[in-house]
Short mmCIF file of C-alpha atoms in Angstrom, two decimals:
data_model
loop_
_atom_site.label_atom_id
_atom_site.label_comp_id
_atom_site.label_asym_id
_atom_site.label_seq_id
_atom_site.Cartn_x
_atom_site.Cartn_y
_atom_site.Cartn_z
CA MET H 826 -16.75 19.00 -19.81
CA ARG H 827 -17.93 15.69 -18.57
CA VAL H 828 -16.96 14.27 -15.26
CA ARG H 829 -16.18 10.62 -14.96
CA LYS H 830 -18.87 8.92 -12.99
CA ASN H 831 -16.65 6.04 -12.07
CA PRO H 832 -12.93 6.03 -11.42
CA MET H 833 -10.53 4.22 -13.80
CA ILE H 834 -10.14 0.61 -13.38
CA PRO H 835 -6.95 -0.19 -11.60
CA LEU H 836 -5.00 -1.86 -14.52
CA ALA H 837 -5.66 1.10 -16.70
CA ALA H 838 -4.64 3.51 -13.96
CA VAL H 839 -1.44 1.57 -13.47
CA ALA H 840 -0.64 1.42 -17.26
CA ALA H 841 -1.38 5.07 -17.85
CA GLY H 842 0.72 5.81 -14.71
CA LEU H 843 3.76 3.68 -15.85
CA LEU H 844 3.77 5.68 -19.22
CA ALA H 845 3.35 9.03 -17.46
CA GLY H 846 6.15 8.10 -14.99
CA ALA H 847 8.59 7.29 -17.83
CA VAL H 848 7.66 10.63 -19.49
CA GLY H 849 8.14 12.28 -16.10
CA THR H 850 11.58 10.65 -15.75
CA VAL H 851 12.55 12.18 -19.16
CA CYS H 852 11.50 15.53 -17.79
CA LEU H 853 13.50 15.23 -14.54
CA ASP H 854 16.53 14.05 -16.55
CA ALA H 855 16.12 17.09 -18.94
CA VAL H 856 16.63 19.53 -15.94
CA HIS H 857 19.55 17.50 -14.65
CA TYR H 858 21.01 17.51 -18.28
CA LEU H 859 20.54 21.25 -18.50
CA LYS H 860 22.41 21.75 -15.18
CA TYR H 861 25.18 19.48 -16.65
CA ARG H 862 25.50 21.48 -19.82
CA ARG H 863 25.47 24.80 -17.88
CA GLY H 864 28.35 23.42 -15.87
CA GLY H 865 30.46 22.88 -19.07
CA GLY H 866 29.42 19.19 -20.07
CA THR H 867 29.61 18.48 -23.70
CA ASP H 868 28.11 14.93 -24.08
CA SER H 869 24.85 14.39 -26.10
CA PRO H 870 21.66 13.83 -24.07
CA VAL H 871 21.78 10.18 -24.90
CA ALA H 872 25.61 9.81 -24.08
CA TRP H 873 24.90 11.63 -20.79
CA GLU H 874 21.80 9.62 -19.88
CA PHE H 875 23.33 6.26 -20.60
CA ALA H 876 26.94 7.21 -19.56
CA PRO H 877 29.12 4.24 -18.41
CA VAL H 878 29.04 3.39 -14.64
CA GLU H 879 32.44 1.64 -14.07
CA ASN H 880 31.89 0.56 -10.44
CA TRP H 881 29.50 0.78 -7.50
CA GLU H 882 31.43 3.68 -5.95
CA SER H 883 30.48 5.81 -8.94
CA ALA H 884 26.94 4.51 -9.35
CA PRO H 885 24.19 6.98 -8.97
CA ASP H 886 21.76 7.01 -5.98
CA PRO H 887 19.02 4.67 -7.63
CA GLY H 888 21.70 2.15 -8.32
CA GLN H 889 23.13 2.34 -4.71
CA VAL H 890 19.64 1.70 -3.42
CA ALA H 891 19.02 -1.21 -5.80
CA LYS H 892 22.42 -2.71 -4.94
CA ARG H 893 21.58 -2.60 -1.15
CA VAL H 894 18.20 -4.16 -1.78
CA ILE H 895 19.45 -6.93 -4.10
CA GLU H 896 22.52 -7.74 -2.06
CA GLY H 897 20.39 -7.79 1.15
CA PHE H 898 17.84 -10.15 -0.46
CA THR H 899 20.37 -12.52 -2.18
CA GLN H 900 23.16 -12.33 0.45
CA HIS H 901 25.71 -12.05 -2.48
CA LYS H 902 27.89 -9.12 -3.57
CA LEU H 903 27.17 -7.64 -6.92
CA PRO H 904 30.07 -7.25 -9.31
CA ASP H 905 31.10 -3.83 -10.48
CA ARG H 906 30.23 -4.95 -14.07
CA SER H 907 26.52 -4.90 -13.06
CA ALA H 908 26.59 -1.27 -11.72
CA TRP H 909 25.58 0.37 -15.08
CA LEU H 910 22.69 -1.94 -15.87
CA ILE H 911 21.29 -2.03 -12.39
CA SER H 912 21.54 1.77 -11.92
CA THR H 913 19.82 2.39 -15.29
CA ILE H 914 17.04 -0.04 -14.50
CA ALA H 915 16.65 1.32 -11.02
CA HIS H 916 16.49 5.03 -12.15
CA TRP H 917 13.86 4.36 -14.92
CA GLY H 918 12.04 1.74 -12.69
CA TYR H 919 11.73 4.14 -9.76
CA GLY H 920 10.35 6.96 -12.05
CA SER H 921 7.79 4.59 -13.71
CA ALA H 922 6.79 3.02 -10.36
CA ALA H 923 6.23 6.38 -8.79
CA GLY H 924 4.07 7.14 -11.93
CA ALA H 925 2.12 3.94 -11.46
CA ALA H 926 1.34 4.78 -7.86
CA TYR H 927 0.27 8.38 -9.00
CA GLY H 928 -1.84 6.67 -11.68
CA ILE H 929 -3.75 4.63 -9.03
CA VAL H 930 -4.38 7.82 -6.79
CA ALA H 931 -5.14 10.14 -9.66
CA GLY H 932 -7.27 7.56 -11.43
CA SER H 933 -9.46 7.22 -8.45
CA LEU H 934 -10.33 10.84 -8.57
CA PRO H 935 -13.38 12.24 -10.55
CA ARG H 936 -11.16 14.48 -12.60
CA PRO H 937 -7.37 14.16 -12.62
CA HIS H 938 -5.64 17.34 -13.33
CA PRO H 939 -1.99 17.92 -14.48
CA ARG H 940 -1.31 20.16 -11.44
CA TYR H 941 -1.67 17.24 -9.09
CA GLY H 942 1.65 16.08 -10.55
CA LEU H 943 3.41 18.84 -8.91
CA VAL H 944 2.27 17.65 -5.52
CA LEU H 945 3.87 14.14 -6.65
CA GLY H 946 7.14 15.77 -7.52
CA ALA H 947 7.44 17.83 -4.27
CA ALA H 948 6.56 14.61 -2.33
CA LEU H 949 9.23 12.72 -3.98
CA PHE H 950 11.76 15.47 -3.40
CA ALA H 951 10.92 15.47 0.20
CA ASN H 952 11.23 11.72 0.40
CA ASP H 953 14.72 11.97 -1.21
CA TYR H 954 15.85 14.19 1.56
CA ILE H 955 14.25 12.19 4.30
CA ALA H 956 15.05 8.64 3.32
CA LEU H 957 18.40 8.93 1.45
CA PRO H 958 20.14 10.69 4.46
CA VAL H 959 18.91 7.76 6.68
CA ALA H 960 20.34 5.28 4.00
CA GLY H 961 23.68 7.19 4.05
CA LEU H 962 23.46 8.27 0.38
CA TYR H 963 22.53 11.99 1.00
CA LYS H 964 23.63 14.48 3.54
CA PRO H 965 20.92 16.03 5.87
CA ILE H 966 19.00 18.71 3.91
CA TRP H 967 20.38 21.63 5.87
CA GLU H 968 23.92 20.74 4.75
CA TYR H 969 23.16 21.42 1.03
CA ASP H 970 23.15 25.00 -0.37
CA ALA H 971 20.08 26.67 -1.70
CA LYS H 972 21.20 26.36 -5.39
CA THR H 973 21.63 22.64 -5.26
CA LEU H 974 18.26 22.27 -3.51
CA ALA H 975 16.66 24.61 -6.00
CA TRP H 976 18.04 22.53 -9.01
CA ASP H 977 16.86 19.26 -7.42
CA LEU H 978 13.36 20.61 -6.41
CA GLY H 979 13.01 22.02 -10.03
CA ALA H 980 13.87 18.54 -11.43
CA HIS H 981 11.40 16.78 -9.12
CA LEU H 982 8.80 19.36 -10.04
CA ALA H 983 9.50 18.77 -13.84
CA TYR H 984 9.01 15.09 -13.11
CA GLY H 985 5.69 15.83 -11.47
CA ALA H 986 4.51 18.19 -14.19
CA GLY H 987 5.52 15.64 -16.99
CA THR H 988 3.94 12.78 -15.11
CA GLY H 989 0.60 14.65 -14.22
CA THR H 990 0.27 16.07 -17.65
CA THR H 991 0.89 12.88 -19.42
CA PHE H 992 -1.48 11.03 -17.16
CA TRP H 993 -4.19 13.70 -17.71
CA LEU H 994 -3.61 13.49 -21.56
CA VAL H 995 -3.83 9.74 -21.60
CA THR H 996 -7.04 9.74 -19.61
CA ARG H 997 -8.47 12.44 -21.81
CA ILE H 998 -7.63 11.06 -25.17
CA VAL H 999 -7.96 7.30 -24.59
CA LEU H 1000 -10.22 6.54 -21.76
CA LEU H 1001 -12.87 9.30 -21.30
CA ASP H 1002 -16.37 9.16 -22.85
CA GLY H 1003 -15.76 5.72 -24.56
CA PHE H 1004 -13.37 7.30 -27.30
CA ALA H 1005 -11.22 4.16 -27.45
CA GLY H 1006 -14.41 2.07 -27.92
CA ARG H 1007 -15.58 4.34 -30.71
CA ARG H 1008 -12.24 4.19 -32.48
CA LEU H 1009 -12.26 0.27 -32.33
CA GLU H 1010 -15.81 0.10 -33.74
CA SER H 1011 -14.98 2.53 -36.57
CA ARG H 1012 -12.27 -0.08 -37.71
CA HIS H 1013 -14.67 -2.91 -38.24
#
């Protein structure tokens, strides 16, 4: 197996990370969907993922954070009708942005490995239980039961595994050893 002599260029690392983060978000959501179904939920995965958000009081945490940032920046109150769109964009944007940051870090290593994504998932889990209580969106971690924390940690580890594995696959298939260049040359 060959080791890259040079790290990935930053744009390639960000692009691969964005894709990997989107796949990781699907993995995180799959764990949350499994929990929902085990709790008696009956919606399809798509209906569950893109369920209506009627107002800001019922918006998920990524939407709540985005609302605070947008309202703080614009000094205008967001209408309830924007809760679904902003929450959905914030959820997928956060997952993809974390993947892009991961791509920059992992892309600078001689050999990214899928297991590095687990560190990312654990770090994001820890960040949620540090930053979100400060923001008033979560309770302090010690106020949650072990089962809730285990499900949430599992979801974040699934995110990390999906992100790390996708990033590794993209770098292996597309970027290493000039594979992409050989494919382009063979078409001419």
